[in-house]
Coordinates of N, CA and C in Angstrom, one line a residue:
X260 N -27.6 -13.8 6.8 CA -26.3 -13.4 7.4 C -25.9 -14.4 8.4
X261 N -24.6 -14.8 8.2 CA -24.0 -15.8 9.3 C -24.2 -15.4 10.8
X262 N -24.2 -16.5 11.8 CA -23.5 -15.9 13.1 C -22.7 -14.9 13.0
X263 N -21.7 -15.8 12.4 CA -20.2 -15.3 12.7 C -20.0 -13.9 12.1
X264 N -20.5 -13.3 11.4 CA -20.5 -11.8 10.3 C -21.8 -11.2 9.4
X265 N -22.2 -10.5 10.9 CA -23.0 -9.6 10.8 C -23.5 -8.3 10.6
X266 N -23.4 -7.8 9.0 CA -24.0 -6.3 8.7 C -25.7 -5.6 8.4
X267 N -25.1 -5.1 9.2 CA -26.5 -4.2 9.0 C -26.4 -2.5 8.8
X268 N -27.6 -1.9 7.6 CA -27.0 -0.6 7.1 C -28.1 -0.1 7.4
X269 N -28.0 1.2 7.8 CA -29.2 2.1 8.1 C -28.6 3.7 7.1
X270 N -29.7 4.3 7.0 CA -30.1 5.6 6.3 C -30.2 6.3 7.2
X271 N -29.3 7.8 7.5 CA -30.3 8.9 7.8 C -29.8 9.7 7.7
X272 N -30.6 11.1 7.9 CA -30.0 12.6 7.9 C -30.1 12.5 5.9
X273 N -30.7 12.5 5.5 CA -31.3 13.1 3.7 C -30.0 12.4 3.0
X274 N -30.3 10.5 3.2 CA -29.7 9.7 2.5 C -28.0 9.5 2.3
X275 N -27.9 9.7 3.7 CA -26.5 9.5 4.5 C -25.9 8.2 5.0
X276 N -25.5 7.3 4.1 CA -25.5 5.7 4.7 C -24.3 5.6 5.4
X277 N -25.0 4.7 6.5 CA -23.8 4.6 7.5 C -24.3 2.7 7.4
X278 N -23.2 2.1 7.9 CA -22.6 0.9 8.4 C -22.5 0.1 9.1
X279 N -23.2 -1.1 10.3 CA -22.3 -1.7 11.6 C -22.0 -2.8 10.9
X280 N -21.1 -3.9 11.6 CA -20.7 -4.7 11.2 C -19.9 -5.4 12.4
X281 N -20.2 -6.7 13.0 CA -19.6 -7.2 14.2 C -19.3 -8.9 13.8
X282 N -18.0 -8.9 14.4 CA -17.7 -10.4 14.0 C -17.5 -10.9 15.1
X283 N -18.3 -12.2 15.6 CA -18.1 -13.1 16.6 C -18.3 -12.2 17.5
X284 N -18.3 -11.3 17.7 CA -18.5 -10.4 18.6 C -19.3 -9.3 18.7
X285 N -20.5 -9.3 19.9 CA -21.7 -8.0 19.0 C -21.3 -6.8 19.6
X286 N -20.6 -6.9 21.2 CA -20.4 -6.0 21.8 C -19.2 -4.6 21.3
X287 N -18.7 -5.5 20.0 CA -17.8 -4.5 19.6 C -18.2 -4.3 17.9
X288 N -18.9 -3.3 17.8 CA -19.5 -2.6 16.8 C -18.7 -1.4 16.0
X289 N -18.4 -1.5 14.9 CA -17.7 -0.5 14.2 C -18.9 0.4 13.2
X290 N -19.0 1.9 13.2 CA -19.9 2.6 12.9 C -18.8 3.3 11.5
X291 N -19.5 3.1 10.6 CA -18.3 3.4 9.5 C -19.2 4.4 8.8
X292 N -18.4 6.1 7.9 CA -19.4 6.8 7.1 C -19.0 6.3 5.8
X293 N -20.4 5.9 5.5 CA -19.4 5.5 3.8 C -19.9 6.8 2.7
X294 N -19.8 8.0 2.4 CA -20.2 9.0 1.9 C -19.2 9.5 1.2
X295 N -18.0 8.8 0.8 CA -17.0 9.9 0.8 C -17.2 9.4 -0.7
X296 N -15.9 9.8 -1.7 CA -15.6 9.4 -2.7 C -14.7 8.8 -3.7
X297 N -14.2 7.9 -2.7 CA -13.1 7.0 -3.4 C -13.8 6.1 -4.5
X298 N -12.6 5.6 -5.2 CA -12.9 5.2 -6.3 C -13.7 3.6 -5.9
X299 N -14.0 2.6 -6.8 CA -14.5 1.6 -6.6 C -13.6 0.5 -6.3
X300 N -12.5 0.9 -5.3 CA -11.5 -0.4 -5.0 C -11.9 -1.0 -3.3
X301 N -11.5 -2.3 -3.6 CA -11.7 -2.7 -2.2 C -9.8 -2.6 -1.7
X302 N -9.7 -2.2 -0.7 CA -7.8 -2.9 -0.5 C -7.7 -3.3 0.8
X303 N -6.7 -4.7 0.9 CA -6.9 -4.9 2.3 C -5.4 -5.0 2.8
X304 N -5.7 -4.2 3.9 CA -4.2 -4.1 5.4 C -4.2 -4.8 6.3
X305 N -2.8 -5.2 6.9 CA -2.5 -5.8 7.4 C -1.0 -6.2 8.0
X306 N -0.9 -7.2 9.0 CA 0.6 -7.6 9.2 C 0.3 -8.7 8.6
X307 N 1.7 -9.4 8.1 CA 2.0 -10.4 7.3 C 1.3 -11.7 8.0
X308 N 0.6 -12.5 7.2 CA 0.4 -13.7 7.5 C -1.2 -13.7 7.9
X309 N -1.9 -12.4 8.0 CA -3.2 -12.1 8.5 C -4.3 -12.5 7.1
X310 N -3.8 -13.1 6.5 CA -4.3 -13.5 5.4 C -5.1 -12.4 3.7
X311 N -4.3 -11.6 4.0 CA -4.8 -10.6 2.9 C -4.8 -11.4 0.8
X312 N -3.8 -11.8 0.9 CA -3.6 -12.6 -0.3 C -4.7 -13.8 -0.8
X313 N -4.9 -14.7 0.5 CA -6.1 -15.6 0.1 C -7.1 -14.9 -0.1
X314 N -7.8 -14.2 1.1 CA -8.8 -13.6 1.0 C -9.1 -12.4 -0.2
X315 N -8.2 -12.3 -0.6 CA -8.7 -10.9 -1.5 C -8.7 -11.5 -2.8
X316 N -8.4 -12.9 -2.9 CA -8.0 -14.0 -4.1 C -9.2 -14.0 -4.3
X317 N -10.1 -14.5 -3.1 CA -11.5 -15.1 -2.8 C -12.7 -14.0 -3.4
X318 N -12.3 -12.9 -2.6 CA -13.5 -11.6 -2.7 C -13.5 -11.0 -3.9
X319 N -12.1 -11.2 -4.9 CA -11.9 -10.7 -6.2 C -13.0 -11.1 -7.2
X320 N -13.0 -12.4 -7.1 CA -13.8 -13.7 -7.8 C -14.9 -13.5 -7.3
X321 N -15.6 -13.5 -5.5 CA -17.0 -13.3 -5.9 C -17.2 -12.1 -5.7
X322 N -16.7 -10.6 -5.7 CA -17.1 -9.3 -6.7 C -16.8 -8.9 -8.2
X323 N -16.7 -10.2 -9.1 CA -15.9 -9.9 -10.3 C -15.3 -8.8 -10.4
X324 N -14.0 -8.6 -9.7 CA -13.4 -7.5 -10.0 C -11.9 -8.1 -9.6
X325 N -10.9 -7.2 -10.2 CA -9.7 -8.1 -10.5 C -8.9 -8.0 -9.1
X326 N -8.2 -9.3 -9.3 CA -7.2 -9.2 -7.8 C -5.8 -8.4 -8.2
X327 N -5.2 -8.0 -7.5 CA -4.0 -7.5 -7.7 C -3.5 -7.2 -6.2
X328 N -1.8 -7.6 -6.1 CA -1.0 -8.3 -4.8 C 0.2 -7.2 -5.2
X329 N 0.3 -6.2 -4.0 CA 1.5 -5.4 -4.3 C 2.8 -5.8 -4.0
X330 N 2.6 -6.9 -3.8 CA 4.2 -7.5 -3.4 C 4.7 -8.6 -5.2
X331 N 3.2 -8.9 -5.3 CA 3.5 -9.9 -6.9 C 4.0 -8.3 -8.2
X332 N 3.5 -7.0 -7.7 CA 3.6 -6.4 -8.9 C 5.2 -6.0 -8.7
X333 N 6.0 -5.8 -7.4 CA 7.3 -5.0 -6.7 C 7.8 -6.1 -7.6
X334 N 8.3 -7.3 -7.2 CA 8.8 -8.4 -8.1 C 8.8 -8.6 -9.3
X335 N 7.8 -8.3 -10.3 CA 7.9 -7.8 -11.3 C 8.5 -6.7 -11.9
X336 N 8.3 -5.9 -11.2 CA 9.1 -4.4 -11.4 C 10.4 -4.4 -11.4
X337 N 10.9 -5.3 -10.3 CA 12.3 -5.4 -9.9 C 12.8 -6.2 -10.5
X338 N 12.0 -7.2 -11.2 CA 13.0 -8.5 -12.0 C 13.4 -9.1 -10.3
X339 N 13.6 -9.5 -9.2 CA 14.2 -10.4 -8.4 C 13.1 -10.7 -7.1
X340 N 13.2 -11.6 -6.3 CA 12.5 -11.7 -5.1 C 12.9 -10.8 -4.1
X341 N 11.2 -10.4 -3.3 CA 11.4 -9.6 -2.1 C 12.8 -10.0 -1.2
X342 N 12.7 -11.2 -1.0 CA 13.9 -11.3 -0.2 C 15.5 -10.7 -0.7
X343 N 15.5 -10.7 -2.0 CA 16.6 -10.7 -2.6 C 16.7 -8.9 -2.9
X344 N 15.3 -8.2 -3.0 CA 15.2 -6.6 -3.0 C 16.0 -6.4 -1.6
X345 N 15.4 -6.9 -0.8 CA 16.2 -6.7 1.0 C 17.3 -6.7 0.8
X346 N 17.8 -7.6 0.2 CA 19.6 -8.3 0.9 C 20.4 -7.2 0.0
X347 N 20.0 -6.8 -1.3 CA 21.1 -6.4 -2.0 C 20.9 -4.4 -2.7
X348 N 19.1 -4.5 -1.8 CA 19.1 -2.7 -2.0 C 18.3 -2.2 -0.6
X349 N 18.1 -3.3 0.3 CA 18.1 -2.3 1.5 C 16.3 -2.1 1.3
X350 N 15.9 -2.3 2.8 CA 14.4 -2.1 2.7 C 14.0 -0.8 2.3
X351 N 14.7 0.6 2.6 CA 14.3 2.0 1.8 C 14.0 1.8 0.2
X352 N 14.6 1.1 -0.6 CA 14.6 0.9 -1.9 C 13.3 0.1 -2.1
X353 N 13.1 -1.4 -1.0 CA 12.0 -1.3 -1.3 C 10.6 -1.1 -1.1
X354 N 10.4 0.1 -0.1 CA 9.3 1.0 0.0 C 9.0 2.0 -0.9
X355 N 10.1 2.4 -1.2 CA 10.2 3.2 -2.5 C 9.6 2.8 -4.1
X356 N 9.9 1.2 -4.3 CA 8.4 0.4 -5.3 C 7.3 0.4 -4.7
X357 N 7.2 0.3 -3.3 CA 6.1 -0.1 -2.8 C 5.3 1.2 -3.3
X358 N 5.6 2.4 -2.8 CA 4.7 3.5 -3.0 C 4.7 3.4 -4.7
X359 N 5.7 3.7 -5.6 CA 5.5 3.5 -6.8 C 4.3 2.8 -7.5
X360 N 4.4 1.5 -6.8 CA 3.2 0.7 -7.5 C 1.8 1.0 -7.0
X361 N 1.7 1.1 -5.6 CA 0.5 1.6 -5.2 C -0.1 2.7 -5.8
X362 N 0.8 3.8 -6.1 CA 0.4 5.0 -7.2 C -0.1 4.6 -8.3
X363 N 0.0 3.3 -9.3 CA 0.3 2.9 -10.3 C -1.3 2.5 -10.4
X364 N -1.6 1.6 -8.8 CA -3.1 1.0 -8.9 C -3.8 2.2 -8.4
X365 N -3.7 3.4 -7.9 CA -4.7 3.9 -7.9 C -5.1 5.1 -9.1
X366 N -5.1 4.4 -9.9 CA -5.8 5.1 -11.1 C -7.0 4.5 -11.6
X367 N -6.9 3.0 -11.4 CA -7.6 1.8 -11.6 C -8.6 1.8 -10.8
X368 N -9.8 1.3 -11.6 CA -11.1 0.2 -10.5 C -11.2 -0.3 -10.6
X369 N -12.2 -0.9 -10.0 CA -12.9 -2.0 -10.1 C -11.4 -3.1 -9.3
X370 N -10.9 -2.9 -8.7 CA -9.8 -4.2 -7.8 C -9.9 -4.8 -6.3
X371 N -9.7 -5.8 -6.4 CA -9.0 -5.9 -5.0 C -7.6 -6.3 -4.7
X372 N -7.3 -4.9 -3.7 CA -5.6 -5.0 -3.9 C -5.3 -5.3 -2.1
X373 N -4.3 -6.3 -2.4 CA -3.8 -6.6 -1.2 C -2.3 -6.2 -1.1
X374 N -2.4 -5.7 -0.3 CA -0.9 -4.8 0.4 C 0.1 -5.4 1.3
X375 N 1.3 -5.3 0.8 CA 2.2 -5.3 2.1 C 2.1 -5.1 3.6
X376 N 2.6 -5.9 4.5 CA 2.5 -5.6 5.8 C 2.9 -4.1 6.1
X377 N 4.2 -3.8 5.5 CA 4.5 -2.3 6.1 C 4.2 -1.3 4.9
X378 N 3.4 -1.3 4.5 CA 2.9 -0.6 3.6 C 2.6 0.5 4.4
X379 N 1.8 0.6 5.2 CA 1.7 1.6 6.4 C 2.5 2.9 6.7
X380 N 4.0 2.0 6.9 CA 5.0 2.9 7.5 C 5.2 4.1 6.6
X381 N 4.7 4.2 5.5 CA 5.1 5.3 4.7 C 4.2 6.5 4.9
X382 N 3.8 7.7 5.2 CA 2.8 8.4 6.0 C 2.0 8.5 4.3
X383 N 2.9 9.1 3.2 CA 2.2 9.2 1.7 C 0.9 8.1 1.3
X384 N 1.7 6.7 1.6 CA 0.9 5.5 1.1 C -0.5 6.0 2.0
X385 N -0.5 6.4 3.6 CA -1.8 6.2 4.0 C -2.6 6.8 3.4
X386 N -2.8 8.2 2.9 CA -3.3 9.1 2.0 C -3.8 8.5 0.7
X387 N -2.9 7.7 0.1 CA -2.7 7.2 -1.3 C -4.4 6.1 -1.1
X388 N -4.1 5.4 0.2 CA -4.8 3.9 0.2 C -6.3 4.7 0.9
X389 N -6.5 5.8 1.3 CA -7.7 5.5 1.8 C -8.6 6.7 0.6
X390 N -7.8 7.1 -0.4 CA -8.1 7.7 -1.6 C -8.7 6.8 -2.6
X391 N -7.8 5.3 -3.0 CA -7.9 4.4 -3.8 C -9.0 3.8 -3.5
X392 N -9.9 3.8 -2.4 CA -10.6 2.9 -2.0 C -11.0 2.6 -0.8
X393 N -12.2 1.6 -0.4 CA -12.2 1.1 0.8 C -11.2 0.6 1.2
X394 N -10.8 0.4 2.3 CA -9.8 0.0 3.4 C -10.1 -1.1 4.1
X395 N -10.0 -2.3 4.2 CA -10.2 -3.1 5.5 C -8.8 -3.8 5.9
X396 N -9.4 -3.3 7.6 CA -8.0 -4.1 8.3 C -8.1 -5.2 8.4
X397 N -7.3 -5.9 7.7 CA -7.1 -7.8 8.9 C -6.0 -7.9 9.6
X398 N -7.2 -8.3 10.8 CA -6.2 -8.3 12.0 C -5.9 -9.8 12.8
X399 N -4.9 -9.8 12.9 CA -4.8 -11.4 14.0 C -3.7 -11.3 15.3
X400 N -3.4 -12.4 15.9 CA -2.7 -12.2 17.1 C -1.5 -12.7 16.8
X401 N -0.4 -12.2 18.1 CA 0.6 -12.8 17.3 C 1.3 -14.2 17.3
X402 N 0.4 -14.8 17.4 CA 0.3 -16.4 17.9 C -0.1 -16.9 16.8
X403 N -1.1 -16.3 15.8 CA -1.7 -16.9 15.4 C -0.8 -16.5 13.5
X404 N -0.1 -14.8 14.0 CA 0.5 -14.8 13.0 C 1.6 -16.1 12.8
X405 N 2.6 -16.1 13.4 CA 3.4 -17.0 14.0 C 3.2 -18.5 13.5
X406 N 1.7 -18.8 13.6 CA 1.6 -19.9 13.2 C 1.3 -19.8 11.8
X407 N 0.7 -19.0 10.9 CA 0.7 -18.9 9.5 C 2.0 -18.4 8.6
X408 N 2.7 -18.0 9.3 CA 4.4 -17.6 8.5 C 5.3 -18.0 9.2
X409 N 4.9 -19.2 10.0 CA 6.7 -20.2 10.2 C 6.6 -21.0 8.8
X410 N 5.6 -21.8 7.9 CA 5.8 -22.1 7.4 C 6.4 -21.5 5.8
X411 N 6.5 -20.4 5.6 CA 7.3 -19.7 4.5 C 8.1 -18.5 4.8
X412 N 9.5 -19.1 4.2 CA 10.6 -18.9 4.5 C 10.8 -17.5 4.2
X413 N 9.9 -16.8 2.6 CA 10.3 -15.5 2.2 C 9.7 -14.5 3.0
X414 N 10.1 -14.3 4.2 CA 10.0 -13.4 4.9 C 11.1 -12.5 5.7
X415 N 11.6 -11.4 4.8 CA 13.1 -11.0 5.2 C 13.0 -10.6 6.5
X416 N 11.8 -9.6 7.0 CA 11.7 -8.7 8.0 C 11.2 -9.9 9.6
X417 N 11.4 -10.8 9.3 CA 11.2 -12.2 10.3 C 12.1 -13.2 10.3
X418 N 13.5 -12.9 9.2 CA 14.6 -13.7 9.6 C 16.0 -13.3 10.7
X419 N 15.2 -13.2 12.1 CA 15.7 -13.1 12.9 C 16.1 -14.0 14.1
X420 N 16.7 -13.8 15.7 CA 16.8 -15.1 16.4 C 15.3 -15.4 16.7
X421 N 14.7 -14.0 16.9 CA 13.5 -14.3 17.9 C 12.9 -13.9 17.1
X422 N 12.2 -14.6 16.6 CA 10.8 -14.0 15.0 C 9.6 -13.6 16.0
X423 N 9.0 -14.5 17.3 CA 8.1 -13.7 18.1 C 7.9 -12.3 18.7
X424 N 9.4 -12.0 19.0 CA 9.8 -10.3 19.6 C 9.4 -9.7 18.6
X425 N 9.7 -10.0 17.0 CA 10.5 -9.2 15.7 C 8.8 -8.7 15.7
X426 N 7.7 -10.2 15.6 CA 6.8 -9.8 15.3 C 6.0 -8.7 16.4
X427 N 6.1 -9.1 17.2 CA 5.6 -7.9 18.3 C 5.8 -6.5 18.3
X428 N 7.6 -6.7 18.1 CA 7.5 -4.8 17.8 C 6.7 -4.2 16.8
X429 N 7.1 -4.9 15.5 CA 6.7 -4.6 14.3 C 5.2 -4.6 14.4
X430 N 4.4 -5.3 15.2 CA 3.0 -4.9 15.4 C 3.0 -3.8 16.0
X431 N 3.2 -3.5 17.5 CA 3.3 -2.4 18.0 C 3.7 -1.3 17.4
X432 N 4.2 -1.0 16.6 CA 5.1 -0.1 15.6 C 3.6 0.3 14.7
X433 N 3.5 -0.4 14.2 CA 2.3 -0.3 13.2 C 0.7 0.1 13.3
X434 N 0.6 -1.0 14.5 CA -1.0 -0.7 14.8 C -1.1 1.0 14.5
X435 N -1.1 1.9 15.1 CA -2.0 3.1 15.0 C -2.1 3.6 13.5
X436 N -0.9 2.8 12.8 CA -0.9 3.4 11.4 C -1.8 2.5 10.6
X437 N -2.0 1.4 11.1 CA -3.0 0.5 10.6 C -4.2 1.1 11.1
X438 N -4.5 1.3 12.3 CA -5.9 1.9 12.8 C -6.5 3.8 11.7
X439 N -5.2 3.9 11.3 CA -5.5 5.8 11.0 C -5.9 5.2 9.1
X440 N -5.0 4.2 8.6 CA -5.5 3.9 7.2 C -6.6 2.8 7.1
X441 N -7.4 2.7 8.3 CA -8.6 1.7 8.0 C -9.7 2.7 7.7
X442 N -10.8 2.1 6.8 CA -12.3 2.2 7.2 C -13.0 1.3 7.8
X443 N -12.3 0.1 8.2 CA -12.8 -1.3 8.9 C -12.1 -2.1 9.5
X444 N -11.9 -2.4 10.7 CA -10.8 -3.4 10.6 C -11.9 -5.0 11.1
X445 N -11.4 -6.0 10.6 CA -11.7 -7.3 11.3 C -10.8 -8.3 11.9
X446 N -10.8 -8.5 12.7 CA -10.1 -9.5 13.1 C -10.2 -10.8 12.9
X447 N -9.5 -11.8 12.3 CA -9.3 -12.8 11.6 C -9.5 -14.5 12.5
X448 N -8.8 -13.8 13.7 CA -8.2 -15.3 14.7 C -9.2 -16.3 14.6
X449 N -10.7 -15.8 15.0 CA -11.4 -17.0 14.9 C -12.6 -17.1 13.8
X450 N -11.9 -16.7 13.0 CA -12.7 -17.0 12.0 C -12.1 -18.3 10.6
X451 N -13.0 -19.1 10.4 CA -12.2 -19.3 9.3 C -12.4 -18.8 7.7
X452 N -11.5 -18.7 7.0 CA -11.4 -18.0 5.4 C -12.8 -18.0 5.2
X453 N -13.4 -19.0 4.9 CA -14.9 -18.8 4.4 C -15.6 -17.9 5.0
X454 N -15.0 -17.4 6.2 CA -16.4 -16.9 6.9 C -15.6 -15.3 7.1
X455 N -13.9 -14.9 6.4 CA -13.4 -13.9 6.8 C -14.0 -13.7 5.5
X456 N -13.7 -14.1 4.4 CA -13.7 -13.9 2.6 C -15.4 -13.1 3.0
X457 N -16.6 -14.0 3.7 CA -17.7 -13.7 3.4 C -18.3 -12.4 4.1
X458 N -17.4 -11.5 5.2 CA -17.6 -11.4 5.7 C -16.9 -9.6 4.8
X459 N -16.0 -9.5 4.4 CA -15.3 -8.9 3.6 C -15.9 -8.5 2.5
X460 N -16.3 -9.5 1.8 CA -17.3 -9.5 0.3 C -18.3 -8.1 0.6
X461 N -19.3 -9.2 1.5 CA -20.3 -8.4 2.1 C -20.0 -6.9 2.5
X462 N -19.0 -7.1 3.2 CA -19.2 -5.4 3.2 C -18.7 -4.3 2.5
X463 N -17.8 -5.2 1.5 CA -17.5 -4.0 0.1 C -18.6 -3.9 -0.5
X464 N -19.4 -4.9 -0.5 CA -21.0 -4.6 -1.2 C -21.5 -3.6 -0.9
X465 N -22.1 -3.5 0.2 CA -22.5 -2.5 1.0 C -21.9 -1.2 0.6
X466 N -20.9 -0.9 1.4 CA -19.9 0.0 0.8 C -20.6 0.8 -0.5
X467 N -19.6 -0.1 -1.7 CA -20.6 0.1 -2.8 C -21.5 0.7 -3.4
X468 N -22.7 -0.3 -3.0 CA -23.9 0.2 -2.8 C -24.4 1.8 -2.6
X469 N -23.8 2.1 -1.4 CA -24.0 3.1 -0.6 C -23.6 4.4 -1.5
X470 N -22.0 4.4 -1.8 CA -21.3 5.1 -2.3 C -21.9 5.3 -3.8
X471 N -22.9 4.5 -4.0 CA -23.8 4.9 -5.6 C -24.5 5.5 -5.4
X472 N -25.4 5.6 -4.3 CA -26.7 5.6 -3.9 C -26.8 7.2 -4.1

């Protein structure tokens, strides 16, 4: 196990697995029950730019299990780009695919699905997502978002004057709905991909594991 992403699983109470897991940081320990009975999906949450799409690209491939991007399936559905769902039917229309398709993957296993930023805001999807599967948050600052989505443009909900404010509320807005549909959250900022992807892998394994056991 790296420095940087460190799990460790213990047994108890007549084969009850529980979870810690600390990144870069040991004083903040996340105690997770993994007992329940979601299906075999990994899915990861997030605000935009926190890297859910690479990483779940990554962890797909080393848990042989398929990736799938609910923003690649809405565009499909819709025939046009997200930006172009915004401008000409209004963001209600498209949360309205959003839940659609999320419904669609939770029939499925064996995936890792990466979600829209406001996927959240819908109170149904939270239900939906912590049913389909394990849940992990990725989390970053908004500095750091900022620096990973100035450079692409298709972002309707950040074409504003002040894309820093936009992003701020919109986190603020969200966090507790991100915190109530996690079973994990990690924080991203100093980590790099290799060491978020490995850090992620590992604990759907676990997970996993447990949830057979």
């Amino acid at each position: 196990v790296s420095a940087s992403c460190s799990v460790l699983a213990i047994s108890v109470n007549m084969g009850k697995w529980f979870w810690l897991c600390y990144l870069r940081n040991p004083g903040k320990i996340v105690v997770v029950d993994t007992t329940g009975n979601r299906r075999s999906n990994l899915i990861l949450i997030g605000f935009m730019g926190t890297g859910k799409t690479c990483v779940g690209q990554r962890v797909a491939k080393s848990l042989g299990f398929r990736f799938v991007d609910t923003d690649a399936l809405i565009v499909k559905k819709a025939g046009k780009p997200i930006a172009a769902i915004f401008e000409e039917s209004g963001e209600d229309a498209f949360r309205e695919l959003e839940t659609a398709v999320l419904q669609s993957c939770a029939s499925k296993e064996n995936q890792v699905i990466s979600t829209g930023g406001g996927i959240v805001t819908r109170p149904e999807n939270i239900e939906i997502l912590r049913n389909t599967g394990y849940v992990i948050w990725l989390r970053a600052s908004v500095e750091t978002i900022l620096e990973r989505t100035g450079r692409n443009n298709d972002r309707p909900l950040l074409a504003t004057p002040d894309p820093a404010a936009t992003v701020r509320k919109l986190m603020g807005d969200r966090e507790e709905l991100y915190r109530s549909a996690a079973h994990l959250p990690i924080s991203t900022d100093d980590l790099t991909l290799d060491e978020t992807t490995y850090g992620v892998a590992e604990s759907a394994r676990l997970e996993f594991a447990a949830c057979r056991s």
